[in-house]
Short mmCIF file of C-alpha atoms in Angstrom, two decimals:
data_model
loop_
_atom_site.label_atom_id
_atom_site.label_comp_id
_atom_site.label_asym_id
_atom_site.label_seq_id
_atom_site.Cartn_x
_atom_site.Cartn_y
_atom_site.Cartn_z
CA MET A 1241 -4.02 -2.52 -27.15
CA THR A 1242 -0.31 -3.19 -27.53
CA ASN A 1243 1.83 -5.85 -25.90
CA ASP A 1244 5.10 -3.94 -25.95
CA PHE A 1245 4.71 -2.65 -22.39
CA LEU A 1246 4.59 -6.20 -21.15
CA VAL A 1247 7.43 -7.46 -23.36
CA ALA A 1248 10.13 -6.27 -20.98
CA ARG A 1249 13.18 -7.83 -19.32
CA GLN A 1250 12.70 -11.00 -17.33
CA ALA A 1251 10.03 -9.72 -15.00
CA SER A 1252 7.35 -10.77 -12.62
CA PHE A 1253 4.24 -8.63 -12.44
CA VAL A 1254 1.63 -9.76 -9.99
CA PHE A 1255 -1.48 -8.12 -8.71
CA MET A 1256 -4.22 -9.64 -6.67
CA VAL A 1257 -7.69 -8.29 -6.14
CA SER A 1258 -10.38 -9.02 -3.55
CA MET A 1259 -14.14 -8.62 -3.31
CA ARG A 1260 -16.12 -6.27 -1.11
CA HIS A 1261 -19.84 -5.48 -1.20
CA ASP A 1262 -20.62 -2.05 -2.56
CA ARG A 1263 -21.36 -0.15 0.17
CA GLY A 1264 4.48 -16.61 8.75
CA THR A 1265 6.32 -17.73 8.51
CA TYR A 1266 7.86 -15.21 6.27
CA ILE A 1267 11.16 -16.96 5.69
CA LYS A 1268 13.70 -14.63 4.19
CA GLN A 1269 16.15 -16.60 2.08
CA GLY A 1270 19.37 -17.21 3.94
CA SER A 1271 18.26 -15.70 7.24
CA THR A 1272 15.99 -16.30 10.20
CA PRO A 1273 14.67 -13.15 11.86
CA GLY A 1274 15.08 -13.10 15.58
CA PRO A 1275 12.76 -11.74 18.25
CA ILE A 1276 11.66 -8.13 17.93
CA THR A 1277 12.79 -5.76 20.67
CA SER A 1278 13.05 -1.98 20.98
CA SER A 1279 16.61 -2.21 19.72
CA SER A 1280 15.24 -3.62 16.46
CA PHE A 1281 13.91 -0.15 15.70
CA ARG A 1282 16.52 2.41 14.84
CA HIS A 1283 15.30 5.66 16.36
CA GLY A 1284 12.83 7.20 18.75
CA ARG A 1285 10.37 10.10 18.94
CA LYS A 1286 8.77 12.03 21.73
CA ARG A 1287 5.00 12.25 21.66
CA CYS A 1288 3.32 15.48 20.58
CA THR A 1289 0.04 16.32 18.87
CA HIS A 1290 -1.25 18.86 16.37
CA THR A 1291 -3.86 19.49 13.71
CA HIS A 1292 -3.15 19.75 10.01
CA THR A 1293 -2.70 23.53 10.15
CA HIS A 1294 0.35 23.57 12.42
CA ALA A 1295 3.83 22.19 11.95
CA THR A 1296 5.10 19.89 14.68
CA THR A 1297 8.48 18.83 15.95
CA SER A 1298 9.63 16.14 18.34
CA ARG A 1299 12.88 15.46 20.15
CA GLN A 1300 15.13 12.88 18.50
CA LEU A 1301 16.43 10.46 21.09
CA SER A 1302 19.02 8.72 18.99
CA ILE A 1303 20.84 9.32 15.70
CA LEU A 1304 18.83 8.51 12.62
CA ARG A 1305 20.39 6.00 10.34
CA PRO A 1306 20.02 6.47 6.59
CA PHE A 1307 16.92 4.90 5.10
CA SER A 1308 17.56 1.22 4.50
CA LEU A 1309 15.15 0.17 1.82
CA ASN A 1310 14.89 -3.32 0.39
CA ARG A 1311 18.32 -4.31 -0.86
CA GLN A 1312 16.83 -6.12 -3.80
CA ALA A 1313 15.45 -2.84 -5.11
CA SER A 1314 18.92 -1.78 -6.26
CA ARG A 1315 19.05 -4.81 -8.54
CA ARG A 1316 15.62 -4.30 -10.08
CA LYS A 1317 14.88 -2.51 -13.30
CA PRO A 1318 11.46 -1.11 -14.10
CA LEU A 1319 9.36 -2.48 -16.87
CA THR A 1320 10.02 -0.52 -20.06
CA ARG A 1321 8.60 -0.41 -23.53
CA ARG A 1322 10.27 -2.33 -26.32
CA THR A 1323 9.91 -2.25 -30.06
CA PRO A 1324 6.93 -4.33 -31.22
CA GLY A 1325 7.98 -7.69 -32.65
CA VAL A 1326 10.93 -8.19 -30.33
CA SER A 1327 10.67 -11.63 -28.75
CA GLN A 1328 10.21 -12.07 -25.03
CA ALA A 1329 13.02 -12.96 -22.72
CA ALA A 1330 12.98 -16.68 -21.97
CA GLY A 1331 11.15 -17.51 -18.80
CA GLN A 1332 9.53 -14.10 -18.46
CA LEU A 1333 6.52 -14.29 -16.19
CA VAL A 1334 3.88 -11.62 -16.08
CA HIS A 1335 1.07 -12.60 -13.75
CA ILE A 1336 -2.00 -10.94 -12.40
CA GLY A 1337 -3.77 -12.38 -9.43
CA THR A 1338 -7.27 -11.52 -8.35
CA ALA A 1339 -9.43 -12.48 -5.40
CA HIS A 1340 -13.15 -12.21 -4.87
CA HIS A 1341 -15.76 -13.65 -2.56
CA VAL A 1342 -18.15 -16.35 -3.74
CA GLY A 1343 -18.62 -18.50 -0.64
CA ASP A 1344 -14.86 -18.53 -0.27
CA SER A 1345 -12.49 -15.83 -1.46
CA LEU A 1346 -10.16 -16.61 -4.34
CA HIS A 1347 -6.76 -15.23 -5.29
CA ARG A 1348 -6.55 -15.43 -9.07
CA PHE A 1349 -3.22 -15.12 -10.84
CA TRP A 1350 -3.53 -14.02 -14.46
CA GLU A 1351 -0.94 -14.19 -17.21
CA ALA A 1352 -1.09 -10.61 -18.38
CA LEU A 1353 0.04 -11.22 -21.98
CA SER A 1354 -2.65 -13.80 -22.72
CA GLY A 1355 -5.24 -12.94 -20.07
CA ILE A 1356 -5.26 -16.58 -18.97
CA CYS A 1357 -5.85 -17.32 -15.30
CA SER A 1358 -2.75 -19.34 -14.33
CA ARG A 1359 -3.50 -20.06 -10.71
CA THR A 1360 -6.24 -19.91 -8.10
CA ILE A 1361 -5.87 -20.00 -4.31
CA GLN A 1362 -8.78 -20.22 -1.91
CA HIS A 1363 -8.88 -17.99 1.12
CA GLN A 1364 -11.20 -19.91 3.46
CA ASP A 1365 -13.91 -18.50 5.71
CA SER A 1366 -13.37 -14.81 4.92
CA GLN A 1367 -13.36 -12.16 2.27
CA VAL A 1368 -9.96 -10.62 1.49
CA ASN A 1369 -9.67 -6.91 2.29
CA ARG A 1370 -6.03 -6.13 1.56
CA LEU A 1371 -3.06 -7.85 -0.09
CA CYS A 1372 0.65 -7.27 0.31
CA ILE A 1373 3.69 -8.94 -1.30
CA SER A 1374 6.84 -9.55 0.74
CA PRO A 1375 9.99 -7.60 -0.12
CA ASP A 1376 11.66 -10.63 -1.78
CA LYS A 1377 8.53 -11.15 -3.90
CA ARG A 1378 8.04 -14.73 -2.74
CA TYR A 1379 5.15 -14.40 -0.33
CA LEU A 1380 1.65 -12.94 -0.38
CA ALA A 1381 -0.13 -11.74 2.76
CA ALA A 1382 -3.91 -11.79 2.43
CA ALA A 1383 -5.75 -9.85 5.15
CA GLY A 1384 -9.34 -10.84 5.85
CA ASN A 1385 -11.73 -11.01 8.78
CA GLN A 1386 -9.60 -11.35 11.95
CA VAL A 1387 -6.77 -13.23 10.24
CA VAL A 1388 -3.90 -12.75 7.81
CA ARG A 1389 -2.82 -15.73 5.76
CA LEU A 1390 0.62 -16.02 4.19
CA TYR A 1391 0.99 -17.82 0.85
CA ASP A 1392 4.00 -18.88 -1.21
CA ILE A 1393 3.58 -17.15 -4.56
CA LYS A 1394 5.87 -19.51 -6.48
CA SER A 1395 4.59 -22.73 -4.94
CA THR A 1396 1.73 -24.82 -6.26
CA ASN A 1397 0.65 -25.58 -2.70
CA PRO A 1398 -2.70 -23.82 -2.15
CA SER A 1399 -2.45 -23.94 1.63
CA PRO A 1400 -1.12 -20.96 3.57
CA LEU A 1401 2.33 -21.22 5.13
CA LEU A 1402 1.17 -19.45 8.24
CA THR A 1403 -1.96 -17.83 9.66
CA PHE A 1404 -1.68 -14.75 11.85
CA GLU A 1405 -4.44 -14.74 14.45
CA GLY A 1406 -5.11 -12.18 17.17
CA HIS A 1407 -7.36 -9.45 15.78
CA THR A 1408 -11.04 -9.51 16.76
CA GLY A 1409 -12.31 -7.50 13.80
CA ASN A 1410 -11.91 -7.07 10.08
CA ILE A 1411 -8.26 -6.42 9.07
CA THR A 1412 -8.04 -3.31 6.94
CA GLY A 1413 -4.31 -2.89 6.24
CA VAL A 1414 -1.13 -4.92 6.05
CA ALA A 1415 2.53 -4.08 5.32
CA PHE A 1416 5.95 -5.78 5.58
CA HIS A 1417 9.19 -4.59 7.15
CA CYS A 1418 11.70 -3.97 4.34
CA GLU A 1419 13.64 -7.15 5.25
CA GLY A 1420 10.59 -9.16 6.22
CA LYS A 1421 11.47 -9.30 9.93
CA TRP A 1422 8.01 -8.15 10.96
CA MET A 1423 4.62 -7.29 9.59
CA VAL A 1424 2.09 -4.66 10.67
CA THR A 1425 -1.70 -4.76 10.42
CA SER A 1426 -4.60 -2.40 11.14
CA SER A 1427 -8.07 -3.58 12.10
CA GLU A 1428 -11.64 -2.55 12.77
CA ASP A 1429 -11.07 -3.83 16.30
CA GLY A 1430 -9.32 -0.50 16.91
CA THR A 1431 -5.75 -1.79 17.09
CA VAL A 1432 -2.58 -1.75 15.06
CA LYS A 1433 -0.45 -4.83 15.62
CA ILE A 1434 3.14 -5.79 14.85
CA TRP A 1435 3.80 -9.47 14.19
CA GLU A 1436 7.03 -11.43 14.20
CA THR A 1437 7.02 -13.12 10.82
CA ARG A 1438 9.11 -16.09 11.92
CA THR A 1439 6.59 -17.29 14.48
CA GLY A 1440 3.41 -15.36 13.73
CA THR A 1441 3.29 -13.95 17.26
CA ILE A 1442 2.13 -10.47 18.25
CA GLN A 1443 5.02 -8.27 19.37
CA ARG A 1444 3.24 -4.93 19.77
CA SER A 1445 -0.32 -3.65 19.86
CA TYR A 1446 -1.33 0.02 19.67
CA SER A 1447 -4.85 1.23 20.29
CA HIS A 1448 -6.80 3.84 18.29
CA GLY A 1449 -9.90 3.46 20.40
CA CYS A 1450 -11.99 3.20 17.26
CA PRO A 1451 -11.76 1.20 13.98
CA ALA A 1452 -8.38 1.66 12.27
CA ASN A 1453 -8.65 1.94 8.47
CA ASP A 1454 -5.10 1.66 7.13
CA VAL A 1455 -1.44 1.39 8.10
CA VAL A 1456 1.91 1.95 6.35
CA ILE A 1457 5.56 1.69 7.38
CA HIS A 1458 7.87 4.73 7.13
CA PRO A 1459 10.95 3.91 4.99
CA ASN A 1460 13.15 4.42 8.02
CA GLN A 1461 11.48 1.29 9.47
CA GLY A 1462 11.28 3.01 12.85
CA GLU A 1463 7.81 4.45 12.56
CA ILE A 1464 4.40 3.20 11.44
CA ILE A 1465 1.58 5.47 10.34
CA SER A 1466 -2.08 4.57 10.79
CA CYS A 1467 -5.45 6.24 10.40
CA ASP A 1468 -8.90 5.73 11.87
CA ARG A 1469 -12.62 6.27 11.59
CA SER A 1470 -12.61 9.15 14.07
CA GLY A 1471 -10.45 11.26 11.76
CA TYR A 1472 -6.99 10.80 13.25
CA VAL A 1473 -3.65 9.98 11.64
CA ARG A 1474 -1.15 8.65 14.13
CA VAL A 1475 2.61 8.19 13.82
CA TRP A 1476 3.91 5.49 16.17
CA ASP A 1477 7.51 5.60 17.35
CA LEU A 1478 8.63 1.98 17.56
CA ALA A 1479 11.82 2.58 19.52
CA GLU A 1480 10.01 4.59 22.21
CA ASN A 1481 6.88 2.46 21.87
CA THR A 1482 4.59 5.48 21.84
CA CYS A 1483 2.58 7.78 19.57
CA ALA A 1484 4.94 10.47 18.28
CA HIS A 1485 2.42 12.54 16.27
CA GLU A 1486 -1.33 12.78 16.21
CA LEU A 1487 -2.75 14.59 13.20
CA THR A 1488 -6.37 15.69 12.74
CA PRO A 1489 -6.85 16.55 9.08
CA GLU A 1490 -10.64 17.13 9.36
CA PRO A 1491 -12.26 16.56 12.75
CA ASP A 1492 -14.74 13.67 12.97
CA VAL A 1493 -14.34 12.68 9.31
CA SER A 1494 -13.03 9.14 8.82
CA VAL A 1495 -9.53 8.96 7.30
CA SER A 1496 -9.75 6.08 4.90
CA SER A 1497 -6.18 5.74 3.60
CA VAL A 1498 -2.62 6.89 4.15
CA THR A 1499 0.53 6.67 2.06
CA VAL A 1500 4.17 7.64 2.69
CA ALA A 1501 6.76 8.52 0.07
CA SER A 1502 9.40 5.91 -0.75
CA ASP A 1503 12.09 8.45 0.18
CA GLY A 1504 10.34 9.37 3.40
CA THR A 1505 9.73 12.99 2.47
CA LEU A 1506 5.94 13.12 2.20
CA LEU A 1507 2.87 11.79 3.99
CA CYS A 1508 -0.55 11.88 2.35
CA ALA A 1509 -3.97 11.02 3.79
CA ALA A 1510 -7.48 10.91 2.31
CA ASN A 1511 -10.88 10.92 3.97
CA ASN A 1512 -14.55 10.17 3.44
CA SER A 1513 -15.27 13.75 2.41
CA GLY A 1514 -13.15 13.28 -0.70
CA ASN A 1515 -10.35 15.48 0.62
CA VAL A 1516 -6.57 14.88 0.42
CA PHE A 1517 -4.04 16.17 2.93
CA VAL A 1518 -0.30 16.36 2.33
CA TRP A 1519 2.54 16.91 4.86
CA ARG A 1520 6.24 17.20 4.26
CA ILE A 1521 8.28 15.08 6.66
CA GLU A 1522 11.43 16.93 7.74
CA GLN A 1523 14.18 15.06 9.56
CA GLU A 1524 16.16 17.46 11.75
CA TYR A 1525 18.91 16.95 14.29
CA ASP A 1526 16.65 17.73 17.22
CA GLY A 1527 13.46 16.25 15.91
CA THR A 1528 11.02 15.40 13.16
CA ARG A 1529 8.62 18.00 11.81
CA MET A 1530 5.37 17.34 9.97
CA VAL A 1531 4.90 20.41 7.80
CA PRO A 1532 1.52 20.88 6.09
CA VAL A 1533 1.89 21.30 2.33
CA THR A 1534 -1.64 21.37 1.05
CA GLN A 1535 -5.17 20.09 1.39
CA PHE A 1536 -7.72 19.94 -1.42
CA SER A 1537 -10.93 18.34 -2.61
CA ALA A 1538 -10.00 15.47 -4.93
CA HIS A 1539 -13.40 13.78 -5.31
CA LYS A 1540 -17.01 14.53 -4.48
CA GLU A 1541 -17.49 11.07 -3.02
CA TYR A 1542 -15.56 8.85 -0.59
CA ILE A 1543 -11.87 8.33 -1.31
CA THR A 1544 -11.11 4.64 -0.87
CA ARG A 1545 -7.37 4.67 -1.54
CA VAL A 1546 -4.52 7.16 -1.81
CA LEU A 1547 -1.09 6.08 -3.09
CA LEU A 1548 2.20 7.82 -3.91
CA SER A 1549 4.11 6.51 -6.92
CA PRO A 1550 7.56 4.94 -6.45
CA ASP A 1551 9.27 7.99 -8.02
CA VAL A 1552 7.20 10.28 -5.72
CA LYS A 1553 6.09 12.36 -8.71
CA LYS A 1554 2.46 11.18 -8.81
CA LEU A 1555 -0.36 10.67 -6.33
CA ALA A 1556 -3.22 8.32 -7.17
CA THR A 1557 -6.65 8.56 -5.58
CA CYS A 1558 -9.48 6.03 -5.95
CA SER A 1559 -13.08 6.89 -5.22
CA ALA A 1560 -16.67 5.86 -4.93
CA ASP A 1561 -17.35 8.25 -7.83
CA HIS A 1562 -16.21 5.44 -10.19
CA THR A 1563 -12.89 7.13 -11.08
CA ALA A 1564 -9.23 7.07 -10.22
CA LYS A 1565 -7.25 10.31 -10.51
CA ILE A 1566 -3.58 11.07 -10.90
CA TRP A 1567 -2.13 14.20 -9.33
CA GLU A 1568 1.24 15.84 -9.84
CA VAL A 1569 3.18 15.85 -6.56
CA LYS A 1570 4.72 19.10 -5.41
CA GLY A 1571 6.25 19.04 -1.98
CA SER A 1572 6.83 22.71 -1.26
CA ALA A 1573 4.91 24.16 1.67
CA PRO A 1574 3.01 27.43 1.22
CA LYS A 1575 4.72 30.63 2.27
CA PRO A 1576 3.43 32.52 5.35
CA GLY A 1577 0.06 34.07 4.55
CA GLU A 1578 -0.23 32.09 1.31
CA GLN A 1579 -3.18 29.76 0.73
CA PRO A 1580 -2.21 26.16 -0.02
CA LYS A 1581 -2.82 25.13 -3.61
CA ALA A 1582 -4.29 21.87 -4.78
CA LEU A 1583 -1.95 19.42 -6.46
CA PRO A 1584 -2.24 19.76 -10.24
CA LEU A 1585 -4.57 17.13 -11.76
CA GLU A 1586 -2.73 15.07 -14.42
CA ALA A 1587 -5.40 12.55 -15.39
CA THR A 1588 -8.85 11.26 -14.59
CA LEU A 1589 -9.15 7.58 -15.39
CA THR A 1590 -12.72 6.84 -16.43
CA GLY A 1591 -14.26 3.58 -17.54
CA HIS A 1592 -15.13 1.78 -14.30
CA GLN A 1593 -18.85 1.51 -13.52
CA ARG A 1594 -18.76 1.29 -9.75
CA TRP A 1595 -16.57 2.12 -6.75
CA VAL A 1596 -12.83 1.99 -7.49
CA TRP A 1597 -11.37 0.45 -4.34
CA ASP A 1598 -7.64 0.07 -4.78
CA CYS A 1599 -4.71 0.74 -7.06
CA ALA A 1600 -1.02 -0.09 -7.55
CA PHE A 1601 1.76 1.58 -9.54
CA SER A 1602 4.29 -0.18 -11.73
CA ALA A 1603 7.93 0.10 -10.62
CA ASP A 1604 8.61 2.84 -13.18
CA SER A 1605 5.49 4.78 -12.12
CA ALA A 1606 4.25 4.74 -15.73
CA TYR A 1607 1.34 2.33 -15.25
CA LEU A 1608 -1.45 1.87 -12.75
CA VAL A 1609 -3.63 -1.09 -11.89
CA THR A 1610 -7.10 -0.41 -10.51
CA ALA A 1611 -9.64 -2.72 -8.86
CA CYS A 1612 -13.37 -2.02 -8.97
CA SER A 1613 -16.73 -3.28 -7.76
CA ASP A 1614 -17.78 -3.63 -11.41
CA HIS A 1615 -15.92 -6.98 -11.36
CA TYR A 1616 -13.00 -5.68 -13.46
CA ALA A 1617 -9.37 -4.98 -12.81
CA ARG A 1618 -7.71 -2.66 -15.32
CA LEU A 1619 -4.15 -1.80 -16.29
CA TRP A 1620 -3.70 1.80 -17.40
CA GLU A 1621 -0.91 3.53 -19.28
CA LEU A 1622 -0.77 6.88 -17.50
CA HIS A 1623 0.86 8.85 -20.31
CA SER A 1624 -1.95 8.09 -22.75
CA GLN A 1625 -4.64 7.42 -20.09
CA GLN A 1626 -5.51 4.30 -22.05
CA ILE A 1627 -6.59 0.89 -20.72
CA ILE A 1628 -3.81 -1.54 -21.71
CA ARG A 1629 -5.43 -4.64 -20.25
CA GLN A 1630 -8.78 -5.50 -18.75
CA TYR A 1631 -9.20 -8.62 -16.58
CA ASN A 1632 -12.70 -9.98 -16.13
CA GLY A 1633 -14.34 -13.23 -15.10
CA HIS A 1634 -15.01 -12.22 -11.52
CA HIS A 1635 -18.45 -12.85 -10.11
CA ARG A 1636 -18.20 -10.15 -7.47
CA GLY A 1637 -16.40 -6.83 -7.16
CA ALA A 1638 -12.62 -6.61 -7.11
CA VAL A 1639 -11.45 -4.41 -4.26
CA CYS A 1640 -7.77 -4.90 -3.44
CA VAL A 1641 -4.65 -5.20 -5.50
CA ALA A 1642 -0.97 -6.01 -4.93
CA LEU A 1643 1.57 -5.50 -7.69
CA ASN A 1644 4.81 -7.45 -8.17
CA ASP A 1645 6.77 -5.60 -10.82
CA TYR A 1646 10.51 -6.11 -11.01
CA SER A 1647 13.32 -7.46 -13.11
CA GLU A 1648 15.79 -9.92 -11.67
CA THR A 1649 19.32 -10.66 -12.73
CA ARG A 1650 20.07 -14.14 -14.00
#
């Protein structure tokens, strides 16, 4: 294994992993987010429903603003390879954090170059199901049973800054607004909730009527997309405070995970049958269309996670079949009368011994981190399909991962 991948510019690379049985104050530097109202969300949608086999459109009630992604992203540079022997930039930090459940759940931060565990944080009274890092890379949201706890990544204080309480079931998904003004969660209590990060109060609550498995935020920040155990994918219009689209990829089959492209062009979902579904998101003057692109069998067992790469050229799937797979993304819809084709398979990452629960791409989309019930987290180079690092020492399975991979100017 080589170190040159990790010997990059001054960078911080953090991923945290949590255990599952095999089966805030989010203070943005220099600003204080105010209360969330409908005017906080930039556009609206009119409700309509459809299955995967039909395109859908909805009336646009106000002019869409261009996508406003995290402003810090324009200053970041992806991790790149360097010639072996070149010294590291002073102060470079490359950390990996993991969490597992042994009485209490632990977030472990590992120094990736040496494999040394540099920090441990306890998550009291609950396992950790999902992890998410705030847009400014300072805070970590850890979602567990009924609560989300917010931690300061750079602080030595092991106590959470804020605890978000209000769900009555296991929390299955968590994501931040691009400027940290609000946070969204999904839960087995059947709801998707929006939280004001300044106070930790609930601003919105949407009902699925059955356990919700995952939630993501569209890059336009005006829609959230969630999925549930009954087989639905729902797109919630935040300005209109309603469900804009209701997709049924495969009736009565639990949709385990959803992912949306960083440029807002694609939506992907995966279910317990091992199938993946892809839609192209088209923004038009008079509405938004969800155009089916393809559906295909990716695994023979449950898919636990589906994730589009930052460059939107790859799709990763994690599965109970002990593998993660990388698919080439093609966003063109089939022509009339033409059968949809499966995305081309680029790589099958083998080596894990149990369920692969979660994954995260590096900023340059060249590397993938996986978390598995076999107690290991692994860092893969996708071009060579080789394991670059393996992080062990966990007494229970690792099931969730959050990756902090960026370069910052001095």
